[in-house]
Amino acid sequence: MAAPEQQSTIASDQTVQPTQLRVVSYNLREHTANGELAALAEASDADVLCVQECDSNDLAPSIGGLSLAASTRTNRLGLAIYKRDDRFEVQDFSIHSLQKSLHDRVLAPAHERLIAMHLRDTEADAEVVVASFHASPLTATNSLRRKQIEAAHQFLRELAKDVPAVMVGDFNYPWFQTNLRRKIEQGGFALSLSDQPTYLRYRKFTGHFDFATSVGLHIAGVETLPAGISDHRPILVRAHYEHPGETGAVTTVEAPAA
């Protein structure tokens, strides 16, 4: 009976492999790291690349095998999503403002803090929503950021109901994440941190600023990638569909600490 079991295992592996999804997120630090995107896309073998703090007027139409699918237009610190054309078809996308902090009202760095895209994954025969998110800075309260995250998750559901979703970006929430995790899980999503801190500029502010929230996807790991010239390190989210085309129960597996 050993041979049939071996054949079944091989068939299962071959079925799961095409559904793997690699999503990279990178805060460009006011667009200064824009020149690193092509190399980052290639080195990470990204399927989707989400960026924050970009200059939308100075983004390349294609980088490292990915094409620019959508970006904000009115932000000083913009958001954008690149994706593989040979794998994904854009079904719809939306851009949203979220509740503003005092910092947002005075300096107006980014009134659009979420860009979400509903994609058809032709390789996996599934649908998925991928979003690039940028929360208000540390001068705002954690309570306000939690409200922004909750609102963003609702926008993802409105864009494509019952479709698996992953939201990546700069959450500006490096401390008291136990409470954040509880709030996110109450809303049906899961929070996944990376294996190493993602912020570098100030020693006292080190922590996991950049991470992922998801629903309907198995998060196999979130890896903090090597630092570039930005004060944020990019992250790579490795995921696969629990049930293609369905939301399903959320399961997350965080990468072990380095």
C-alpha positions as a Python dict, from the first residue, in 0.01 Angstrom:
ca = {
    (1, 'M'): (0, 0, 0),
    (2, 'A'): (303, 229, 20),
    (3, 'A'): (303, 315, -348),
    (4, 'P'): (-53, 459, -360),
    (5, 'E'): (21, 671, -51),
    (6, 'Q'): (332, 810, -218),
    (7, 'Q'): (141, 887, -536),
    (8, 'S'): (-129, 1065, -338),
    (9, 'T'): (128, 1283, -160),
    (10, 'I'): (289, 1388, -486),
    (11, 'A'): (-47, 1473, -638),
    (12, 'S'): (-139, 1681, -334),
    (13, 'D'): (187, 1876, -350),
    (14, 'Q'): (135, 1948, -716),
    (15, 'T'): (-215, 2077, -645),
    (16, 'V'): (-113, 2311, -361),
    (17, 'Q'): (196, 2459, -523),
    (18, 'P'): (22, 2682, -784),
    (19, 'T'): (-191, 2850, -515),
    (20, 'Q'): (105, 3005, -333),
    (21, 'L'): (87, 3383, -318),
    (22, 'R'): (385, 3610, -245),
    (23, 'V'): (299, 3967, -144),
    (24, 'V'): (569, 4224, -66),
    (25, 'S'): (513, 4553, 118),
    (26, 'Y'): (760, 4842, 131),
    (27, 'N'): (739, 5193, 276),
    (28, 'L'): (961, 5404, 49),
    (29, 'R'): (1028, 5680, 305),
    (30, 'E'): (891, 5971, 105),
    (31, 'H'): (980, 5800, -224),
    (32, 'T'): (1355, 5791, -153),
    (33, 'A'): (1369, 5411, -200),
    (34, 'N'): (1178, 5410, -530),
    (35, 'G'): (1489, 5305, -722),
    (36, 'E'): (1506, 4982, -522),
    (37, 'L'): (1168, 4848, -632),
    (38, 'A'): (1279, 4660, -943),
    (39, 'A'): (1555, 4473, -761),
    (40, 'L'): (1322, 4405, -467),
    (41, 'A'): (1053, 4259, -692),
    (42, 'E'): (1303, 4030, -862),
    (43, 'A'): (1488, 3920, -547),
    (44, 'S'): (1167, 3842, -358),
    (45, 'D'): (993, 3678, -656),
    (46, 'A'): (688, 3885, -565),
    (47, 'D'): (349, 3821, -722),
    (48, 'V'): (213, 4149, -584),
    (49, 'L'): (409, 4448, -453),
    (50, 'C'): (239, 4707, -233),
    (51, 'V'): (414, 5037, -162),
    (52, 'Q'): (356, 5326, 74),
    (53, 'E'): (494, 5682, 78),
    (54, 'C'): (546, 5690, -299),
    (55, 'D'): (527, 5976, -547),
    (56, 'S'): (256, 5851, -781),
    (57, 'N'): (383, 6077, -1060),
    (58, 'D'): (725, 5912, -1053),
    (59, 'L'): (639, 5541, -1050),
    (60, 'A'): (769, 5315, -1325),
    (61, 'P'): (490, 5146, -1526),
    (62, 'S'): (665, 4811, -1481),
    (63, 'I'): (933, 4673, -1249),
    (64, 'G'): (1088, 4329, -1215),
    (65, 'G'): (815, 4152, -1412),
    (66, 'L'): (534, 4341, -1238),
    (67, 'S'): (312, 4615, -1380),
    (68, 'L'): (162, 4913, -1201),
    (69, 'A'): (-204, 4824, -1146),
    (70, 'A'): (-324, 5128, -952),
    (71, 'S'): (-204, 5415, -736),
    (72, 'T'): (-338, 5712, -544),
    (73, 'R'): (-315, 6046, -722),
    (74, 'T'): (-369, 6325, -473),
    (75, 'N'): (-153, 6215, -179),
    (76, 'R'): (185, 6366, -101),
    (77, 'L'): (268, 6023, 42),
    (78, 'G'): (98, 5792, -204),
    (79, 'L'): (6, 5424, -222),
    (80, 'A'): (42, 5186, -514),
    (81, 'I'): (4, 4820, -611),
    (82, 'Y'): (208, 4631, -871),
    (83, 'K'): (103, 4282, -988),
    (84, 'R'): (198, 4008, -1233),
    (85, 'D'): (1, 4052, -1554),
    (86, 'D'): (50, 3688, -1654),
    (87, 'R'): (-122, 3571, -1337),
    (88, 'F'): (-373, 3834, -1223),
    (89, 'E'): (-669, 4007, -1382),
    (90, 'V'): (-801, 4321, -1214),
    (91, 'Q'): (-1173, 4288, -1138),
    (92, 'D'): (-1208, 4614, -948),
    (93, 'F'): (-1020, 4847, -716),
    (94, 'S'): (-1101, 5122, -469),
    (95, 'I'): (-917, 5402, -291),
    (96, 'H'): (-1032, 5529, 47),
    (97, 'S'): (-978, 5803, 299),
    (98, 'L'): (-987, 5698, 663),
    (99, 'Q'): (-1049, 5883, 986),
    (100, 'K'): (-798, 6167, 1015),
    (101, 'S'): (-557, 6243, 1297),
    (102, 'L'): (-448, 6594, 1395),
    (103, 'H'): (-124, 6527, 1204),
    (104, 'D'): (-329, 6453, 891),
    (105, 'R'): (-533, 6771, 927),
    (106, 'V'): (-233, 6999, 982),
    (107, 'L'): (28, 6854, 745),
    (108, 'A'): (-201, 6672, 499),
    (109, 'P'): (52, 6401, 411),
    (110, 'A'): (-196, 6137, 301),
    (111, 'H'): (-572, 6168, 314),
    (112, 'E'): (-606, 5844, 113),
    (113, 'R'): (-472, 5568, 334),
    (114, 'L'): (-603, 5256, 163),
    (115, 'I'): (-590, 5119, -189),
    (116, 'A'): (-758, 4780, -236),
    (117, 'M'): (-766, 4563, -546),
    (118, 'H'): (-993, 4270, -632),
    (119, 'L'): (-790, 4028, -843),
    (120, 'R'): (-867, 3713, -1037),
    (121, 'D'): (-578, 3469, -984),
    (122, 'T'): (-574, 3266, -1304),
    (123, 'E'): (-298, 3039, -1179),
    (124, 'A'): (-489, 2935, -867),
    (125, 'D'): (-836, 2966, -1025),
    (126, 'A'): (-935, 3188, -735),
    (127, 'E'): (-1019, 3545, -641),
    (128, 'V'): (-833, 3754, -386),
    (129, 'V'): (-831, 4109, -254),
    (130, 'V'): (-489, 4266, -194),
    (131, 'A'): (-457, 4603, -21),
    (132, 'S'): (-184, 4855, 55),
    (133, 'F'): (-246, 5038, 384),
    (134, 'H'): (-78, 5327, 566),
    (135, 'A'): (-202, 5417, 913),
    (136, 'S'): (-164, 5757, 1075),
    (137, 'P'): (178, 5818, 1238),
    (138, 'L'): (277, 5768, 1601),
    (139, 'T'): (153, 6116, 1691),
    (140, 'A'): (-199, 5972, 1659),
    (141, 'T'): (-353, 5740, 1918),
    (142, 'N'): (-365, 5362, 1893),
    (143, 'S'): (-741, 5394, 1925),
    (144, 'L'): (-758, 5599, 1606),
    (145, 'R'): (-534, 5352, 1422),
    (146, 'R'): (-755, 5063, 1532),
    (147, 'K'): (-1055, 5249, 1390),
    (148, 'Q'): (-865, 5300, 1064),
    (149, 'I'): (-782, 4930, 1044),
    (150, 'E'): (-1141, 4830, 1120),
    (151, 'A'): (-1272, 5067, 853),
    (152, 'A'): (-1017, 4938, 603),
    (153, 'H'): (-1125, 4579, 663),
    (154, 'Q'): (-1486, 4680, 602),
    (155, 'F'): (-1388, 4840, 272),
    (156, 'L'): (-1217, 4515, 169),
    (157, 'R'): (-1536, 4322, 237),
    (158, 'E'): (-1743, 4574, 45),
    (159, 'L'): (-1510, 4550, -254),
    (160, 'A'): (-1553, 4173, -282),
    (161, 'K'): (-1775, 3994, -32),
    (162, 'D'): (-1656, 3652, 92),
    (163, 'V'): (-1333, 3671, -108),
    (164, 'P'): (-998, 3597, 64),
    (165, 'A'): (-807, 3914, 144),
    (166, 'V'): (-467, 4029, 264),
    (167, 'M'): (-385, 4384, 369),
    (168, 'V'): (-20, 4483, 407),
    (169, 'G'): (155, 4807, 484),
    (170, 'D'): (278, 5044, 751),
    (171, 'F'): (41, 5012, 1047),
    (172, 'N'): (244, 5241, 1277),
    (173, 'Y'): (146, 5014, 1565),
    (174, 'P'): (469, 4872, 1715),
    (175, 'W'): (348, 4834, 2075),
    (176, 'F'): (46, 4693, 2262),
    (177, 'Q'): (-24, 4454, 1975),
    (178, 'T'): (-202, 4202, 2196),
    (179, 'N'): (-502, 4434, 2215),
    (180, 'L'): (-477, 4504, 1843),
    (181, 'R'): (-471, 4133, 1764),
    (182, 'R'): (-780, 4074, 1977),
    (183, 'K'): (-971, 4355, 1805),
    (184, 'I'): (-871, 4232, 1459),
    (185, 'E'): (-970, 3873, 1538),
    (186, 'Q'): (-1306, 3991, 1670),
    (187, 'G'): (-1362, 4134, 1324),
    (188, 'G'): (-1288, 3800, 1156),
    (189, 'F'): (-937, 3884, 1035),
    (190, 'A'): (-597, 3758, 1153),
    (191, 'L'): (-281, 3954, 1229),
    (192, 'S'): (59, 3820, 1117),
    (193, 'L'): (388, 3975, 1229),
    (194, 'S'): (720, 3928, 1054),
    (195, 'D'): (1020, 3743, 1194),
    (196, 'Q'): (1224, 4058, 1271),
    (197, 'P'): (1153, 4427, 1347),
    (198, 'T'): (1081, 4641, 1041),
    (199, 'Y'): (1167, 4995, 1151),
    (200, 'L'): (1524, 5123, 1171),
    (201, 'R'): (1544, 5499, 1204),
    (202, 'Y'): (1521, 5551, 1579),
    (203, 'R'): (1651, 5299, 1830),
    (204, 'K'): (1366, 5369, 2072),
    (205, 'F'): (1110, 5320, 1795),
    (206, 'T'): (1225, 4978, 1675),
    (207, 'G'): (947, 4726, 1637),
    (208, 'H'): (702, 4570, 1397),
    (209, 'F'): (555, 4869, 1216),
    (210, 'D'): (490, 4677, 893),
    (211, 'F'): (283, 4359, 894),
    (212, 'A'): (-21, 4187, 745),
    (213, 'T'): (-385, 4121, 824),
    (214, 'S'): (-580, 3859, 635),
    (215, 'V'): (-895, 3653, 604),
    (216, 'G'): (-950, 3331, 409),
    (217, 'L'): (-577, 3280, 352),
    (218, 'H'): (-325, 3056, 526),
    (219, 'I'): (-26, 3275, 610),
    (220, 'A'): (275, 3044, 592),
    (221, 'G'): (516, 3315, 706),
    (222, 'V'): (604, 3684, 703),
    (223, 'E'): (971, 3756, 642),
    (224, 'T'): (1149, 4083, 708),
    (225, 'L'): (1372, 4144, 406),
    (226, 'P'): (1716, 4312, 401),
    (227, 'A'): (1723, 4686, 464),
    (228, 'G'): (1757, 4940, 186),
    (229, 'I'): (1777, 5317, 213),
    (230, 'S'): (1429, 5351, 363),
    (231, 'D'): (1382, 5366, 739),
    (232, 'H'): (1143, 5071, 695),
    (233, 'R'): (1249, 4723, 591),
    (234, 'P'): (1030, 4549, 333),
    (235, 'I'): (832, 4241, 429),
    (236, 'L'): (738, 3933, 228),
    (237, 'V'): (408, 3759, 304),
    (238, 'R'): (384, 3397, 188),
    (239, 'A'): (26, 3272, 168),
    (240, 'H'): (-199, 3022, -1),
    (241, 'Y'): (-572, 2991, -39),
    (242, 'E'): (-759, 2787, 221),
    (243, 'H'): (-1054, 2734, -10),
    (244, 'P'): (-1022, 2899, -353),
    (245, 'G'): (-1300, 3151, -397),
    (246, 'E'): (-1424, 3115, -38),
    (247, 'T'): (-1349, 3302, 282),
    (248, 'G'): (-1324, 3004, 517),
    (249, 'A'): (-1176, 3002, 867),
    (250, 'V'): (-865, 3207, 920),
    (251, 'T'): (-543, 3029, 1012),
    (252, 'T'): (-211, 3202, 1062),
    (253, 'V'): (138, 3070, 1121),
    (254, 'E'): (394, 3332, 1207),
    (255, 'A'): (757, 3286, 1111),
    (256, 'P'): (988, 3198, 1402),
    (257, 'A'): (1208, 3468, 1549),
    (258, 'A'): (1549, 3487, 1388),
}
